[in-house]
mmCIF file of C-alpha atoms in Angstrom:
data_model
loop_
_atom_site.group_PDB
_atom_site.id
_atom_site.type_symbol
_atom_site.label_atom_id
_atom_site.label_comp_id
_atom_site.label_asym_id
_atom_site.label_seq_id
_atom_site.Cartn_x
_atom_site.Cartn_y
_atom_site.Cartn_z
ATOM 1 C CA MET A 97 101.260 117.625 99.700
ATOM 2 C CA SER A 98 97.663 118.316 98.782
ATOM 3 C CA ASN A 99 96.870 119.740 95.377
ATOM 4 C CA LEU A 100 93.499 120.789 94.083
ATOM 5 C CA ILE A 101 93.239 119.974 90.407
ATOM 6 C CA ASP A 102 91.200 121.415 87.596
ATOM 7 C CA TYR A 103 88.800 118.588 86.765
ATOM 8 C CA SER A 104 88.694 119.694 83.116
ATOM 9 C CA THR A 105 92.371 118.633 82.796
ATOM 10 C CA ILE A 106 91.736 114.969 83.704
ATOM 11 C CA GLN A 107 92.450 112.746 80.702
ATOM 12 C CA GLN A 108 92.444 109.295 82.348
ATOM 13 C CA THR A 109 90.917 107.841 85.511
ATOM 14 C CA ILE A 110 91.859 104.511 87.093
ATOM 15 C CA VAL A 111 89.564 103.184 89.823
ATOM 16 C CA SER A 112 90.082 100.163 92.073
ATOM 17 C CA ASN A 113 87.279 98.361 93.870
ATOM 18 C CA SER A 114 88.565 99.717 97.167
ATOM 19 C CA GLY A 115 87.395 103.176 96.152
ATOM 20 C CA GLN A 116 90.935 104.334 95.409
ATOM 21 C CA ARG A 117 91.170 106.626 92.391
ATOM 22 C CA LEU A 118 94.156 107.632 90.319
ATOM 23 C CA VAL A 119 93.904 110.332 87.644
ATOM 24 C CA LEU A 120 96.263 111.530 84.926
ATOM 25 C CA THR A 121 96.056 115.198 83.961
ATOM 26 C CA THR A 122 96.902 116.821 80.650
ATOM 27 C CA SER A 123 100.118 118.120 82.263
ATOM 28 C CA GLY A 124 101.301 114.502 82.633
ATOM 29 C CA GLN A 125 100.996 114.431 86.424
ATOM 30 C CA TYR A 126 99.265 111.698 88.403
ATOM 31 C CA TYR A 127 97.035 112.405 91.407
ATOM 32 C CA TYR A 128 95.429 109.997 93.865
ATOM 33 C CA TRP A 129 92.280 110.479 95.910
ATOM 34 C CA ASP A 130 93.214 111.103 99.539
ATOM 35 C CA ASN A 131 90.334 109.908 101.730
ATOM 36 C CA GLY A 132 91.785 111.769 104.713
ATOM 37 C CA THR A 133 91.730 115.209 103.106
ATOM 38 C CA GLN A 134 88.936 114.483 100.604
ATOM 39 C CA ASN A 135 91.156 115.995 97.904
ATOM 40 C CA TYR A 136 93.391 114.772 95.123
ATOM 41 C CA SER A 137 97.078 114.709 96.068
ATOM 42 C CA LEU A 138 100.056 114.582 93.738
ATOM 43 C CA VAL A 139 101.704 111.176 93.298
ATOM 44 C CA ASP A 140 105.324 111.973 94.080
ATOM 45 C CA ILE A 141 107.675 110.186 91.690
ATOM 46 C CA SER A 142 110.746 112.198 92.691
ATOM 47 C CA SER A 143 112.130 109.152 94.522
ATOM 48 C CA PHE A 144 112.483 107.227 91.253
ATOM 49 C CA PRO A 145 116.143 106.831 90.253
ATOM 50 C CA PRO A 146 117.469 109.795 88.200
ATOM 51 C CA GLY A 147 116.794 109.399 84.488
ATOM 52 C CA SER A 148 113.927 106.951 84.990
ATOM 53 C CA VAL A 149 111.150 106.953 82.407
ATOM 54 C CA LEU A 150 107.665 106.124 83.670
ATOM 55 C CA ARG A 151 106.202 103.562 81.226
ATOM 56 C CA GLY A 152 102.949 102.809 83.044
ATOM 57 C CA ILE A 153 101.076 103.204 86.300
ATOM 58 C CA ASP A 154 98.012 101.389 87.627
ATOM 59 C CA CYS A 155 96.287 100.439 90.868
ATOM 60 C CA ASP A 156 95.135 96.985 91.938
ATOM 61 C CA ASN A 157 91.815 96.038 93.505
ATOM 62 C CA ALA A 158 93.182 96.801 96.991
ATOM 63 C CA GLY A 159 94.168 100.365 96.087
ATOM 64 C CA ASN A 160 97.937 99.821 95.839
ATOM 65 C CA PHE A 161 99.725 101.575 92.975
ATOM 66 C CA TYR A 162 102.309 99.975 90.697
ATOM 67 C CA ALA A 163 104.675 101.718 88.315
ATOM 68 C CA LEU A 164 106.648 100.267 85.432
ATOM 69 C CA ILE A 165 109.780 102.318 84.845
ATOM 70 C CA TYR A 166 112.689 102.067 82.436
ATOM 71 C CA SER A 167 115.890 102.921 84.258
ATOM 72 C CA ASN A 168 119.538 102.183 84.911
ATOM 73 C CA ILE A 169 120.014 101.111 88.516
ATOM 74 C CA SER A 170 123.436 100.004 89.724
ATOM 75 C CA GLY A 171 124.587 99.450 86.139
ATOM 76 C CA GLN A 172 121.570 97.339 85.101
ATOM 77 C CA THR A 173 119.444 98.997 82.434
ATOM 78 C CA GLY A 174 115.973 97.621 81.966
ATOM 79 C CA PHE A 175 112.364 97.579 83.097
ATOM 80 C CA TYR A 176 111.632 97.786 86.802
ATOM 81 C CA LEU A 177 108.440 97.390 88.817
ATOM 82 C CA THR A 178 107.819 99.342 91.983
ATOM 83 C CA SER A 179 104.805 99.653 94.245
ATOM 84 C CA TRP A 180 103.379 102.480 96.310
ATOM 85 C CA ASN A 181 100.875 102.387 99.112
ATOM 86 C CA SER A 182 98.632 105.434 99.474
ATOM 87 C CA THR A 183 98.663 105.058 103.263
ATOM 88 C CA SER A 184 102.462 105.186 103.650
ATOM 89 C CA GLN A 185 102.988 107.292 100.499
ATOM 90 C CA ILE A 186 106.367 105.639 99.902
ATOM 91 C CA TRP A 187 107.580 103.914 96.716
ATOM 92 C CA ALA A 188 109.243 100.533 97.270
ATOM 93 C CA ALA A 189 112.718 99.944 95.870
ATOM 94 C CA PRO A 190 112.351 99.152 92.137
ATOM 95 C CA VAL A 191 112.792 95.487 91.202
ATOM 96 C CA LEU A 192 114.257 94.499 87.812
ATOM 97 C CA VAL A 193 111.801 92.448 85.754
ATOM 98 C CA GLN A 194 113.509 92.574 82.353
ATOM 99 C CA GLU A 195 117.027 93.610 81.406
ATOM 100 C CA ALA A 196 117.477 95.867 78.393
ATOM 101 C CA PHE A 197 119.345 93.207 76.408
ATOM 102 C CA SER A 198 116.321 90.891 76.649
ATOM 103 C CA SER A 199 114.102 90.775 73.597
ATOM 104 C CA GLY A 200 111.525 93.494 73.214
ATOM 105 C CA ALA A 201 109.982 96.039 75.463
ATOM 106 C CA TYR A 202 106.716 96.244 77.334
ATOM 107 C CA THR A 203 103.826 97.803 75.441
ATOM 108 C CA ALA A 204 100.973 97.478 77.963
ATOM 109 C CA PHE A 205 100.688 97.190 81.727
ATOM 110 C CA SER A 206 97.855 96.513 84.188
ATOM 111 C CA ALA A 207 97.585 95.705 87.895
ATOM 112 C CA ILE A 208 94.940 93.219 88.955
ATOM 113 C CA ASN A 209 94.670 91.486 92.316
ATOM 114 C CA ASP A 210 96.517 92.587 95.415
ATOM 115 C CA ASN A 211 100.232 92.417 94.514
ATOM 116 C CA GLU A 212 99.809 91.128 90.947
ATOM 117 C CA VAL A 213 100.599 92.866 87.650
ATOM 118 C CA TRP A 214 100.275 91.815 84.008
ATOM 119 C CA LEU A 215 102.492 93.076 81.183
ATOM 120 C CA VAL A 216 102.331 92.732 77.399
ATOM 121 C CA ASN A 217 105.735 92.371 75.740
ATOM 122 C CA SER A 218 106.477 93.787 72.276
ATOM 123 C CA ASP A 219 106.455 90.191 70.953
ATOM 124 C CA SER A 220 102.747 90.091 72.011
ATOM 125 C CA SER A 221 103.331 87.661 74.876
ATOM 126 C CA ILE A 222 101.733 88.209 78.273
ATOM 127 C CA GLN A 223 103.747 88.038 81.485
ATOM 128 C CA GLN A 224 102.360 87.927 85.016
ATOM 129 C CA TYR A 225 104.353 89.052 88.047
ATOM 130 C CA THR A 226 103.340 88.579 91.685
ATOM 131 C CA TRP A 227 104.972 90.174 94.711
ATOM 132 C CA ASN A 228 106.806 87.711 96.947
ATOM 133 C CA ALA A 229 106.783 89.083 100.510
ATOM 134 C CA THR A 230 109.530 86.667 101.599
ATOM 135 C CA THR A 231 112.103 87.563 98.926
ATOM 136 C CA GLN A 232 110.845 91.147 98.497
ATOM 137 C CA GLN A 233 110.747 90.877 94.719
ATOM 138 C CA PHE A 234 108.327 90.212 91.888
ATOM 139 C CA ASP A 235 108.208 86.564 90.771
ATOM 140 C CA LEU A 236 107.448 85.655 87.169
ATOM 141 C CA GLY A 237 104.252 83.651 86.964
ATOM 142 C CA TYR A 238 102.161 83.012 83.859
ATOM 143 C CA ASN A 239 104.215 83.595 80.720
ATOM 144 C CA SER A 240 102.665 82.651 77.400
ATOM 145 C CA PHE A 241 99.767 83.522 75.082
ATOM 146 C CA PHE A 242 100.971 85.265 71.971
ATOM 147 C CA GLY A 243 98.947 87.795 70.005
ATOM 148 C CA ALA A 244 98.050 90.309 72.731
ATOM 149 C CA VAL A 245 98.176 94.025 72.007
ATOM 150 C CA GLU A 246 96.582 95.504 75.124
ATOM 151 C CA ILE A 247 95.591 94.234 78.558
ATOM 152 C CA THR A 248 93.137 95.461 81.157
ATOM 153 C CA THR A 249 91.886 93.999 84.388
ATOM 154 C CA GLY A 250 88.600 93.806 86.259
ATOM 155 C CA LYS A 251 89.314 95.560 89.541
ATOM 156 C CA GLY A 252 86.183 94.168 91.189
ATOM 157 C CA ASP A 253 86.382 90.506 90.262
ATOM 158 C CA GLY A 254 90.084 90.064 89.488
ATOM 159 C CA GLN A 255 89.658 88.945 85.873
ATOM 160 C CA GLN A 256 92.127 89.963 83.197
ATOM 161 C CA PHE A 257 91.241 90.718 79.599
ATOM 162 C CA SER A 258 93.560 91.043 76.634
ATOM 163 C CA PHE A 259 93.059 91.819 72.963
#
């Protein structure tokens, strides 16, 4: 589904080093740059489970998109990560990364290297998740450093920065 957008409505742009672009418009919709059509196309989030709340979206340095959603899936309420590839245009099944009864909630989110995301918890700790192709889920990696408020990543060199 190709959609031309009014460039004056763009309020945020996310660019990966692969040339992939993701923009957020003032209407709250996300669009990605489609190299095939040379137009922006709507990021379809209709496949998210009903009642899901999108808490963050980003792209890594390879051009893959990641979404952090808050949802109830099969009776488990919490934060889920899912990924989307602009070539296949399909969202992967969401994977639970934090149940609702766990302490806090995520306040910041950023994708970095291919298949790696970083989250800031409400207790100011940073958590890293990497996609495990064998188990088809996100594995918890680095989990420490207190005092973070926001996190961003260098799409070109793979560095992460927090403040």
